[in-house]
mmCIF file of C-alpha atoms in Angstrom:
data_model
loop_
_atom_site.group_PDB
_atom_site.id
_atom_site.type_symbol
_atom_site.label_atom_id
_atom_site.label_comp_id
_atom_site.label_asym_id
_atom_site.label_seq_id
_atom_site.Cartn_x
_atom_site.Cartn_y
_atom_site.Cartn_z
ATOM 1 C CA UNK A 295 65.227 222.834 105.137
ATOM 2 C CA UNK A 296 67.727 222.867 107.753
ATOM 3 C CA UNK A 297 65.704 225.644 109.449
ATOM 4 C CA UNK A 298 62.523 223.656 109.300
ATOM 5 C CA UNK A 299 64.541 220.060 110.922
ATOM 6 C CA UNK A 300 66.775 222.535 113.788
ATOM 7 C CA UNK A 301 62.560 224.021 114.254
ATOM 8 C CA UNK A 302 61.181 220.276 114.915
ATOM 9 C CA UNK A 303 63.923 218.738 116.672
ATOM 10 C CA UNK A 304 64.266 221.736 118.997
ATOM 11 C CA UNK A 305 60.404 221.108 119.426
ATOM 12 C CA UNK A 306 60.477 217.183 120.198
ATOM 13 C CA UNK A 307 63.616 218.054 122.694
ATOM 14 C CA UNK A 308 61.454 220.644 124.766
ATOM 15 C CA UNK A 309 58.294 218.119 124.618
ATOM 16 C CA UNK A 310 61.036 215.412 126.179
ATOM 17 C CA UNK A 311 61.974 218.114 128.193
ATOM 18 C CA UNK A 312 58.602 219.444 129.776
ATOM 19 C CA UNK A 313 57.991 215.536 129.879
ATOM 20 C CA UNK A 314 60.674 214.490 132.148
ATOM 21 C CA UNK A 315 60.402 217.586 134.183
ATOM 22 C CA UNK A 316 56.985 216.520 135.005
ATOM 23 C CA UNK A 317 57.004 212.796 135.589
ATOM 24 C CA UNK A 318 60.077 212.621 137.812
ATOM 25 C CA UNK A 319 59.175 213.827 141.748
ATOM 26 C CA UNK A 320 62.512 215.696 141.961
ATOM 27 C CA UNK A 321 62.450 217.238 138.827
ATOM 28 C CA UNK A 322 65.266 216.985 136.036
ATOM 29 C CA UNK A 323 69.172 217.172 137.788
ATOM 30 C CA UNK A 324 71.324 217.041 135.165
ATOM 31 C CA UNK A 325 70.875 218.598 131.688
ATOM 32 C CA UNK A 326 73.605 218.621 128.711
ATOM 33 C CA UNK A 327 73.040 220.509 125.314
ATOM 34 C CA UNK A 328 74.880 221.078 122.409
ATOM 35 C CA UNK A 329 73.698 223.202 118.879
ATOM 36 C CA UNK A 330 70.972 226.041 118.094
ATOM 37 C CA UNK A 331 67.948 226.635 120.843
ATOM 38 C CA UNK A 332 64.771 226.516 118.866
ATOM 39 C CA UNK A 333 62.124 229.605 120.320
ATOM 40 C CA UNK A 334 60.479 226.721 122.156
ATOM 41 C CA UNK A 335 63.360 224.449 123.393
ATOM 42 C CA UNK A 336 64.697 227.886 125.046
ATOM 43 C CA UNK A 337 60.949 228.546 126.481
ATOM 44 C CA UNK A 338 61.228 224.936 127.678
ATOM 45 C CA UNK A 339 64.836 225.251 129.177
ATOM 46 C CA UNK A 340 63.628 228.703 131.596
ATOM 47 C CA UNK A 341 61.564 226.488 133.271
ATOM 48 C CA UNK A 342 63.708 223.556 134.427
ATOM 49 C CA UNK A 343 64.617 225.193 137.897
ATOM 50 C CA UNK A 344 64.765 221.545 139.866
ATOM 51 C CA UNK A 345 68.185 221.629 137.725
ATOM 52 C CA UNK A 346 71.503 221.426 139.914
ATOM 53 C CA UNK A 347 73.583 220.652 136.773
ATOM 54 C CA UNK A 348 73.773 222.230 133.569
ATOM 55 C CA UNK A 349 76.054 222.688 130.742
ATOM 56 C CA UNK A 350 74.582 224.695 128.036
ATOM 57 C CA UNK A 351 77.194 224.994 124.394
ATOM 58 C CA UNK A 352 74.564 226.825 122.349
ATOM 59 C CA UNK A 353 76.510 230.301 120.718
ATOM 60 C CA UNK A 354 74.666 232.770 119.649
ATOM 61 C CA UNK A 355 71.477 231.447 120.632
ATOM 62 C CA UNK A 356 71.510 231.265 124.340
ATOM 63 C CA UNK A 357 69.349 234.485 124.714
ATOM 64 C CA UNK A 358 70.086 237.474 128.202
ATOM 65 C CA UNK A 359 65.714 236.263 128.880
ATOM 66 C CA UNK A 360 67.342 232.839 129.001
ATOM 67 C CA UNK A 361 70.568 233.662 131.364
ATOM 68 C CA UNK A 362 68.489 235.303 133.723
ATOM 69 C CA UNK A 363 65.687 232.945 134.251
ATOM 70 C CA UNK A 364 68.873 230.571 134.843
ATOM 71 C CA UNK A 365 70.061 232.576 136.785
ATOM 72 C CA UNK A 366 67.302 232.308 138.856
ATOM 73 C CA UNK A 367 67.274 228.687 139.527
ATOM 74 C CA UNK A 368 67.714 227.792 143.145
ATOM 75 C CA UNK A 369 69.228 224.729 143.202
ATOM 76 C CA UNK A 370 72.021 224.862 140.279
ATOM 77 C CA UNK A 371 75.418 224.291 141.199
ATOM 78 C CA UNK A 372 77.243 223.888 137.670
ATOM 79 C CA UNK A 373 77.203 226.131 135.254
ATOM 80 C CA UNK A 374 78.773 225.418 131.595
ATOM 81 C CA UNK A 375 77.688 227.922 129.253
ATOM 82 C CA UNK A 376 78.378 229.379 125.952
ATOM 83 C CA UNK A 377 77.147 231.810 124.790
ATOM 84 C CA UNK A 378 79.153 234.437 122.361
ATOM 85 C CA UNK A 379 76.710 237.150 121.006
ATOM 86 C CA UNK A 380 74.002 238.664 123.021
ATOM 87 C CA UNK A 381 72.756 242.393 124.054
ATOM 88 C CA UNK A 382 75.034 242.649 127.621
ATOM 89 C CA UNK A 383 72.142 246.047 128.625
ATOM 90 C CA UNK A 384 69.246 243.888 128.016
ATOM 91 C CA UNK A 385 70.791 242.006 131.421
ATOM 92 C CA UNK A 386 71.608 245.161 133.664
ATOM 93 C CA UNK A 387 67.783 245.088 134.492
ATOM 94 C CA UNK A 388 67.361 244.276 138.273
ATOM 95 C CA UNK A 389 66.300 240.272 138.496
ATOM 96 C CA UNK A 390 63.227 239.339 140.220
ATOM 97 C CA UNK A 391 64.590 237.049 142.559
ATOM 98 C CA UNK A 392 68.067 236.181 143.695
ATOM 99 C CA UNK A 393 70.358 235.298 140.841
ATOM 100 C CA UNK A 394 72.598 231.825 140.700
ATOM 101 C CA UNK A 395 72.419 231.271 145.082
ATOM 102 C CA UNK A 396 74.348 228.103 144.988
ATOM 103 C CA UNK A 397 76.063 227.786 141.774
ATOM 104 C CA UNK A 398 79.550 226.629 143.284
ATOM 105 C CA UNK A 399 81.052 225.719 139.843
ATOM 106 C CA UNK A 400 81.349 227.889 136.471
ATOM 107 C CA UNK A 401 82.384 227.791 133.438
ATOM 108 C CA UNK A 402 82.042 230.777 130.303
ATOM 109 C CA UNK A 403 82.571 230.518 126.367
ATOM 110 C CA UNK A 404 82.033 234.184 125.717
ATOM 111 C CA UNK A 405 82.799 237.651 125.640
ATOM 112 C CA UNK A 406 84.401 239.720 127.893
ATOM 113 C CA UNK A 407 81.630 241.626 128.246
ATOM 114 C CA UNK A 408 79.343 239.039 128.715
ATOM 115 C CA UNK A 409 81.527 237.405 131.574
ATOM 116 C CA UNK A 410 81.569 240.459 133.387
ATOM 117 C CA UNK A 411 77.615 240.536 132.824
ATOM 118 C CA UNK A 412 77.385 236.978 134.945
ATOM 119 C CA UNK A 413 79.803 237.719 136.955
ATOM 120 C CA UNK A 414 77.711 240.358 138.924
ATOM 121 C CA UNK A 415 74.964 237.990 139.026
ATOM 122 C CA UNK A 416 77.026 235.819 141.219
ATOM 123 C CA UNK A 417 76.159 235.739 145.418
ATOM 124 C CA UNK A 418 78.994 236.731 147.726
ATOM 125 C CA UNK A 419 80.945 233.614 148.833
ATOM 126 C CA UNK A 420 79.337 231.139 146.650
ATOM 127 C CA UNK A 421 81.624 230.274 143.884
ATOM 128 C CA UNK A 422 84.787 228.029 144.143
ATOM 129 C CA UNK A 423 85.892 227.086 141.233
ATOM 130 C CA UNK A 424 85.747 229.528 137.717
ATOM 131 C CA UNK A 425 86.899 228.945 134.108
ATOM 132 C CA UNK A 426 87.116 231.528 131.718
ATOM 133 C CA UNK A 427 88.076 231.334 128.400
ATOM 134 C CA UNK A 428 87.485 234.387 126.106
ATOM 135 C CA UNK A 429 86.574 234.384 122.312
ATOM 136 C CA UNK A 430 87.701 237.198 120.188
ATOM 137 C CA UNK A 431 90.170 238.103 117.243
ATOM 138 C CA UNK A 432 93.331 239.218 119.674
ATOM 139 C CA UNK A 433 94.200 239.964 123.250
ATOM 140 C CA UNK A 434 93.500 242.979 124.964
ATOM 141 C CA UNK A 435 94.709 242.562 128.605
ATOM 142 C CA UNK A 436 92.699 245.092 129.624
ATOM 143 C CA UNK A 437 89.416 243.815 129.468
ATOM 144 C CA UNK A 438 90.307 241.465 132.283
ATOM 145 C CA UNK A 439 90.976 244.053 134.585
ATOM 146 C CA UNK A 440 87.300 244.958 135.123
ATOM 147 C CA UNK A 441 86.127 240.954 135.370
ATOM 148 C CA UNK A 442 88.796 239.916 137.989
ATOM 149 C CA UNK A 443 87.966 242.838 140.413
ATOM 150 C CA UNK A 444 84.408 241.961 140.097
ATOM 151 C CA UNK A 445 85.592 238.636 140.462
ATOM 152 C CA UNK A 446 87.347 239.260 143.344
ATOM 153 C CA UNK A 447 84.297 240.794 145.197
ATOM 154 C CA UNK A 448 82.197 237.878 145.028
ATOM 155 C CA UNK A 449 84.116 234.950 145.873
ATOM 156 C CA UNK A 450 87.305 236.472 148.284
ATOM 157 C CA UNK A 451 86.009 233.905 150.680
ATOM 158 C CA UNK A 452 85.166 231.139 148.575
ATOM 159 C CA UNK A 453 87.473 230.901 145.299
ATOM 160 C CA UNK A 454 89.354 228.065 145.235
ATOM 161 C CA UNK A 455 90.709 227.700 141.462
ATOM 162 C CA UNK A 456 90.309 230.358 138.274
ATOM 163 C CA UNK A 457 91.398 229.520 134.887
ATOM 164 C CA UNK A 458 91.908 232.075 132.351
ATOM 165 C CA UNK A 459 91.893 231.240 128.711
ATOM 166 C CA UNK A 460 92.465 232.984 125.548
ATOM 167 C CA UNK A 461 93.527 231.932 122.734
ATOM 168 C CA UNK A 462 93.366 234.519 119.881
ATOM 169 C CA UNK A 463 92.967 233.824 116.615
ATOM 170 C CA UNK A 464 95.763 236.576 116.084
ATOM 171 C CA UNK A 465 98.288 235.491 118.343
ATOM 172 C CA UNK A 466 101.199 235.695 116.300
ATOM 173 C CA UNK A 467 103.756 238.522 116.599
ATOM 174 C CA UNK A 468 104.597 240.252 113.899
ATOM 175 C CA UNK A 469 108.462 239.940 112.729
ATOM 176 C CA UNK A 470 108.937 243.613 112.742
ATOM 177 C CA UNK A 471 107.720 243.728 115.939
ATOM 178 C CA UNK A 472 111.101 243.546 118.935
ATOM 179 C CA UNK A 473 108.793 245.136 121.707
ATOM 180 C CA UNK A 474 105.823 243.287 122.477
ATOM 181 C CA UNK A 475 102.661 246.037 123.579
ATOM 182 C CA UNK A 476 101.882 244.800 126.898
ATOM 183 C CA UNK A 477 97.889 244.927 126.285
ATOM 184 C CA UNK A 478 98.826 242.097 123.900
ATOM 185 C CA UNK A 479 100.762 239.650 126.507
ATOM 186 C CA UNK A 480 99.582 238.902 130.051
ATOM 187 C CA UNK A 481 101.147 240.507 132.766
ATOM 188 C CA UNK A 482 100.336 240.812 136.820
ATOM 189 C CA UNK A 483 98.394 243.991 136.464
ATOM 190 C CA UNK A 484 94.996 242.718 135.622
ATOM 191 C CA UNK A 485 94.638 240.075 138.564
ATOM 192 C CA UNK A 486 96.011 242.228 141.383
ATOM 193 C CA UNK A 487 92.643 242.306 142.751
ATOM 194 C CA UNK A 488 92.824 239.052 143.363
ATOM 195 C CA UNK A 489 94.630 239.287 146.342
ATOM 196 C CA UNK A 490 91.708 239.036 148.484
ATOM 197 C CA UNK A 491 91.034 235.671 147.957
ATOM 198 C CA UNK A 492 93.460 233.951 150.349
ATOM 199 C CA UNK A 493 91.928 230.458 149.673
ATOM 200 C CA UNK A 494 93.351 230.286 145.836
ATOM 201 C CA UNK A 495 94.562 226.268 145.648
ATOM 202 C CA UNK A 496 94.976 226.587 141.869
ATOM 203 C CA UNK A 497 95.379 229.474 138.816
ATOM 204 C CA UNK A 498 95.971 228.651 135.267
ATOM 205 C CA UNK A 499 96.450 230.959 132.079
ATOM 206 C CA UNK A 500 95.977 229.613 129.002
ATOM 207 C CA UNK A 501 97.054 230.792 126.244
ATOM 208 C CA UNK A 502 99.153 231.226 122.840
ATOM 209 C CA UNK A 503 100.153 235.141 123.859
ATOM 210 C CA UNK A 504 103.522 236.239 125.460
ATOM 211 C CA UNK A 505 102.981 235.432 129.691
ATOM 212 C CA UNK A 506 105.595 238.137 130.662
ATOM 213 C CA UNK A 507 105.428 237.955 134.498
ATOM 214 C CA UNK A 508 108.042 239.315 136.426
ATOM 215 C CA UNK A 509 110.031 237.463 138.957
ATOM 216 C CA UNK A 510 109.236 240.273 141.124
ATOM 217 C CA UNK A 511 105.490 239.708 140.321
ATOM 218 C CA UNK A 512 105.765 236.079 141.327
ATOM 219 C CA UNK A 513 107.082 237.339 144.295
ATOM 220 C CA UNK A 514 104.139 239.455 145.245
ATOM 221 C CA UNK A 515 101.559 237.048 143.625
ATOM 222 C CA UNK A 516 102.890 234.166 145.666
ATOM 223 C CA UNK A 517 102.432 236.245 148.769
ATOM 224 C CA UNK A 518 98.934 236.493 148.203
ATOM 225 C CA UNK A 519 97.659 232.985 147.632
ATOM 226 C CA UNK A 520 99.888 230.949 151.131
ATOM 227 C CA UNK A 521 97.376 227.669 150.167
ATOM 228 C CA UNK A 522 98.640 227.380 146.153
ATOM 229 C CA UNK A 523 98.328 223.761 144.617
ATOM 230 C CA UNK A 524 98.736 224.419 141.924
ATOM 231 C CA UNK A 525 100.066 226.579 139.297
ATOM 232 C CA UNK A 526 100.185 227.052 135.294
ATOM 233 C CA UNK A 527 101.373 230.226 133.692
ATOM 234 C CA UNK A 528 102.363 228.322 130.452
ATOM 235 C CA UNK A 529 105.572 227.381 128.481
ATOM 236 C CA UNK A 530 106.777 229.088 125.634
ATOM 237 C CA UNK A 531 104.411 230.766 123.191
ATOM 238 C CA UNK A 532 103.900 230.500 119.472
ATOM 239 C CA UNK A 533 105.528 233.050 118.113
ATOM 240 C CA UNK A 534 106.798 233.837 114.243
ATOM 241 C CA UNK A 535 110.083 232.357 113.649
ATOM 242 C CA UNK A 536 111.926 235.714 113.030
ATOM 243 C CA UNK A 537 111.021 237.196 116.660
ATOM 244 C CA UNK A 538 113.593 236.696 119.224
ATOM 245 C CA UNK A 539 112.153 235.696 122.674
ATOM 246 C CA UNK A 540 113.672 234.942 126.238
ATOM 247 C CA UNK A 541 110.861 234.295 129.150
ATOM 248 C CA UNK A 542 111.415 237.102 131.704
ATOM 249 C CA UNK A 543 111.477 234.791 134.419
ATOM 250 C CA UNK A 544 115.122 233.295 135.911
ATOM 251 C CA UNK A 545 115.206 230.643 138.963
ATOM 252 C CA UNK A 546 114.655 232.978 141.489
ATOM 253 C CA UNK A 547 110.532 232.483 140.641
ATOM 254 C CA UNK A 548 111.228 229.172 142.136
ATOM 255 C CA UNK A 549 113.129 230.482 145.386
ATOM 256 C CA UNK A 550 109.718 233.103 145.579
ATOM 257 C CA UNK A 551 107.675 230.133 145.050
ATOM 258 C CA UNK A 552 108.811 227.572 147.703
ATOM 259 C CA UNK A 553 109.327 230.108 150.132
ATOM 260 C CA UNK A 554 105.591 231.715 149.537
ATOM 261 C CA UNK A 555 103.735 228.455 148.809
ATOM 262 C CA UNK A 556 104.634 225.643 150.900
ATOM 263 C CA UNK A 557 101.674 223.420 149.714
ATOM 264 C CA UNK A 558 102.377 223.880 145.487
ATOM 265 C CA UNK A 559 102.331 220.587 144.619
ATOM 266 C CA UNK A 560 102.818 221.312 140.265
ATOM 267 C CA UNK A 561 104.222 224.074 138.386
ATOM 268 C CA UNK A 562 104.348 224.977 135.165
ATOM 269 C CA UNK A 563 106.296 228.158 133.594
ATOM 270 C CA UNK A 564 108.673 229.296 131.243
ATOM 271 C CA UNK A 565 112.402 230.568 132.558
ATOM 272 C CA UNK A 566 115.649 232.059 131.354
ATOM 273 C CA UNK A 567 118.404 229.800 133.125
ATOM 274 C CA UNK A 568 121.055 232.562 132.093
ATOM 275 C CA UNK A 569 119.854 234.583 134.749
ATOM 276 C CA UNK A 570 122.060 234.235 138.080
ATOM 277 C CA UNK A 571 120.591 234.685 141.915
ATOM 278 C CA UNK A 572 122.790 237.712 141.874
ATOM 279 C CA UNK A 573 124.167 236.617 145.210
ATOM 280 C CA UNK A 574 121.077 236.007 147.033
ATOM 281 C CA UNK A 575 121.505 234.212 149.716
ATOM 282 C CA UNK A 576 118.220 235.027 152.003
ATOM 283 C CA UNK A 577 116.149 233.452 149.487
ATOM 284 C CA UNK A 578 115.193 229.130 151.185
ATOM 285 C CA UNK A 579 116.981 226.601 149.482
ATOM 286 C CA UNK A 580 114.188 223.880 149.796
ATOM 287 C CA UNK A 581 110.279 222.988 149.968
ATOM 288 C CA UNK A 582 108.910 219.474 149.917
ATOM 289 C CA UNK A 583 105.583 219.341 148.590
ATOM 290 C CA UNK A 584 106.643 219.831 145.021
ATOM 291 C CA UNK A 585 106.417 216.899 142.724
ATOM 292 C CA UNK A 586 106.342 217.877 138.961
ATOM 293 C CA UNK A 587 107.899 220.947 137.263
ATOM 294 C CA UNK A 588 107.490 222.077 133.311
ATOM 295 C CA UNK A 589 109.243 224.304 132.277
ATOM 296 C CA UNK A 590 109.797 226.407 128.769
ATOM 297 C CA UNK A 591 113.267 227.738 128.234
ATOM 298 C CA UNK A 592 115.485 228.790 125.212
ATOM 299 C CA UNK A 593 118.919 227.668 126.490
ATOM 300 C CA UNK A 594 121.603 224.995 125.882
ATOM 301 C CA UNK A 595 122.171 221.988 126.650
ATOM 302 C CA UNK A 596 124.720 222.590 129.442
ATOM 303 C CA UNK A 597 122.517 225.290 131.257
ATOM 304 C CA UNK A 598 119.562 222.952 131.385
ATOM 305 C CA UNK A 599 122.005 220.375 133.568
ATOM 306 C CA UNK A 600 123.155 222.815 136.022
ATOM 307 C CA UNK A 601 118.847 223.860 135.834
ATOM 308 C CA UNK A 602 118.444 220.141 136.926
ATOM 309 C CA UNK A 603 120.508 220.686 139.965
ATOM 310 C CA UNK A 604 119.023 223.700 141.000
ATOM 311 C CA UNK A 605 115.707 222.024 141.360
ATOM 312 C CA UNK A 606 116.533 219.357 142.870
ATOM 313 C CA UNK A 607 118.350 221.901 146.107
ATOM 314 C CA UNK A 608 114.841 224.069 145.833
ATOM 315 C CA UNK A 609 112.577 221.029 145.567
ATOM 316 C CA UNK A 610 114.259 218.060 146.802
ATOM 317 C CA UNK A 611 110.977 215.908 146.822
ATOM 318 C CA UNK A 612 110.492 216.455 143.158
ATOM 319 C CA UNK A 613 109.592 213.094 141.297
ATOM 320 C CA UNK A 614 109.337 214.793 137.955
ATOM 321 C CA UNK A 615 111.207 217.582 135.410
ATOM 322 C CA UNK A 616 110.077 218.465 132.224
ATOM 323 C CA UNK A 617 112.180 220.638 130.341
ATOM 324 C CA UNK A 618 110.479 222.033 126.714
ATOM 325 C CA UNK A 619 112.637 224.007 124.280
ATOM 326 C CA UNK A 620 111.749 226.100 121.569
ATOM 327 C CA UNK A 621 113.302 224.306 118.904
ATOM 328 C CA UNK A 622 110.755 221.279 119.998
ATOM 329 C CA UNK A 623 112.822 219.107 121.896
ATOM 330 C CA UNK A 624 111.797 217.763 125.386
ATOM 331 C CA UNK A 625 113.768 216.443 128.231
ATOM 332 C CA UNK A 626 112.389 214.313 130.839
ATOM 333 C CA UNK A 627 114.298 214.276 134.388
ATOM 334 C CA UNK A 628 112.257 211.749 136.768
ATOM 335 C CA UNK A 629 115.014 211.739 140.370
ATOM 336 C CA UNK A 630 115.086 208.807 142.253
ATOM 337 C CA UNK A 631 114.719 206.758 139.018
ATOM 338 C CA UNK A 632 117.637 204.393 137.585
ATOM 339 C CA UNK A 633 118.713 206.356 134.291
ATOM 340 C CA UNK A 634 118.015 204.376 130.688
ATOM 341 C CA UNK A 635 120.472 203.638 127.952
ATOM 342 C CA UNK A 636 118.512 205.896 125.517
ATOM 343 C CA UNK A 637 118.766 209.300 125.241
ATOM 344 C CA UNK A 638 116.029 210.815 127.515
ATOM 345 C CA UNK A 639 115.187 213.516 125.160
ATOM 346 C CA UNK A 640 112.344 213.426 122.440
ATOM 347 C CA UNK A 641 111.262 215.411 119.367
ATOM 348 C CA UNK A 642 107.516 216.768 120.051
#
């Protein structure tokens, strides 16, 4: 009965789409579909070549044939696609026409292999915003490398915003593992090809796994993207209570970002507040663009207070500093505003 209902509903939606497409002078321009794609509905979708914006959250019912038909749409600028399971080998055939000739914004919820295929179909210097959300039980950082390599080739002159998300169902680290394998944490290595994307303005990594960037890697990365305005490397990871964790970045990372990224306005990262600058006096002491800073740390209140003063010396125009600790507390400092009588620390 459920299958019959899906078939009847899919058939009816397909008829509506055909009617709208033929009744409009310019054809259908924007479409959002969620749920199960029946064969008739999938067939109708493949003919909507007037679309400029398409959201298709249909999981395993998105087929290779439909993907190649969508890729041939001549006016498509925005695509959000959930495609979790299909045979990627069937997409490796040479398309009959130019694929994604006008696509500017792409958001994918899929496996790494599907991401790779779709990015290979992009045309050079067209895509501006990319949001990739990986599906999988565990983080495999090596799987991101070929995707980033291909993206760098396709979008070296056009990419402005990149978001990487992976929330593994197997994200917690076993308490017996004192050293987390590099393949199970985000490092800079798979992203090195993106140094070619000099115009990048926004970079985000969203995950419940570890992000183990070092100060030296932040220095390197910040030199790639001089126009960066927004950087989000997450705060504290979700770990078992018995797993010791210390952030791999120190305050020195803030100095590198201040020096290399003069347009940076919003920053999110985790820091080890106990590390000193080791006498580095050649690092710049101020950058006037940063407005908001969100920091995850495992240090005590004393080091937090000292850290706030350091931040103010590096970013004198900052408007809000939010510090999060691994015991679930958050303190918010808004420089320039009169302090309130009540404690600014709140439980989260």
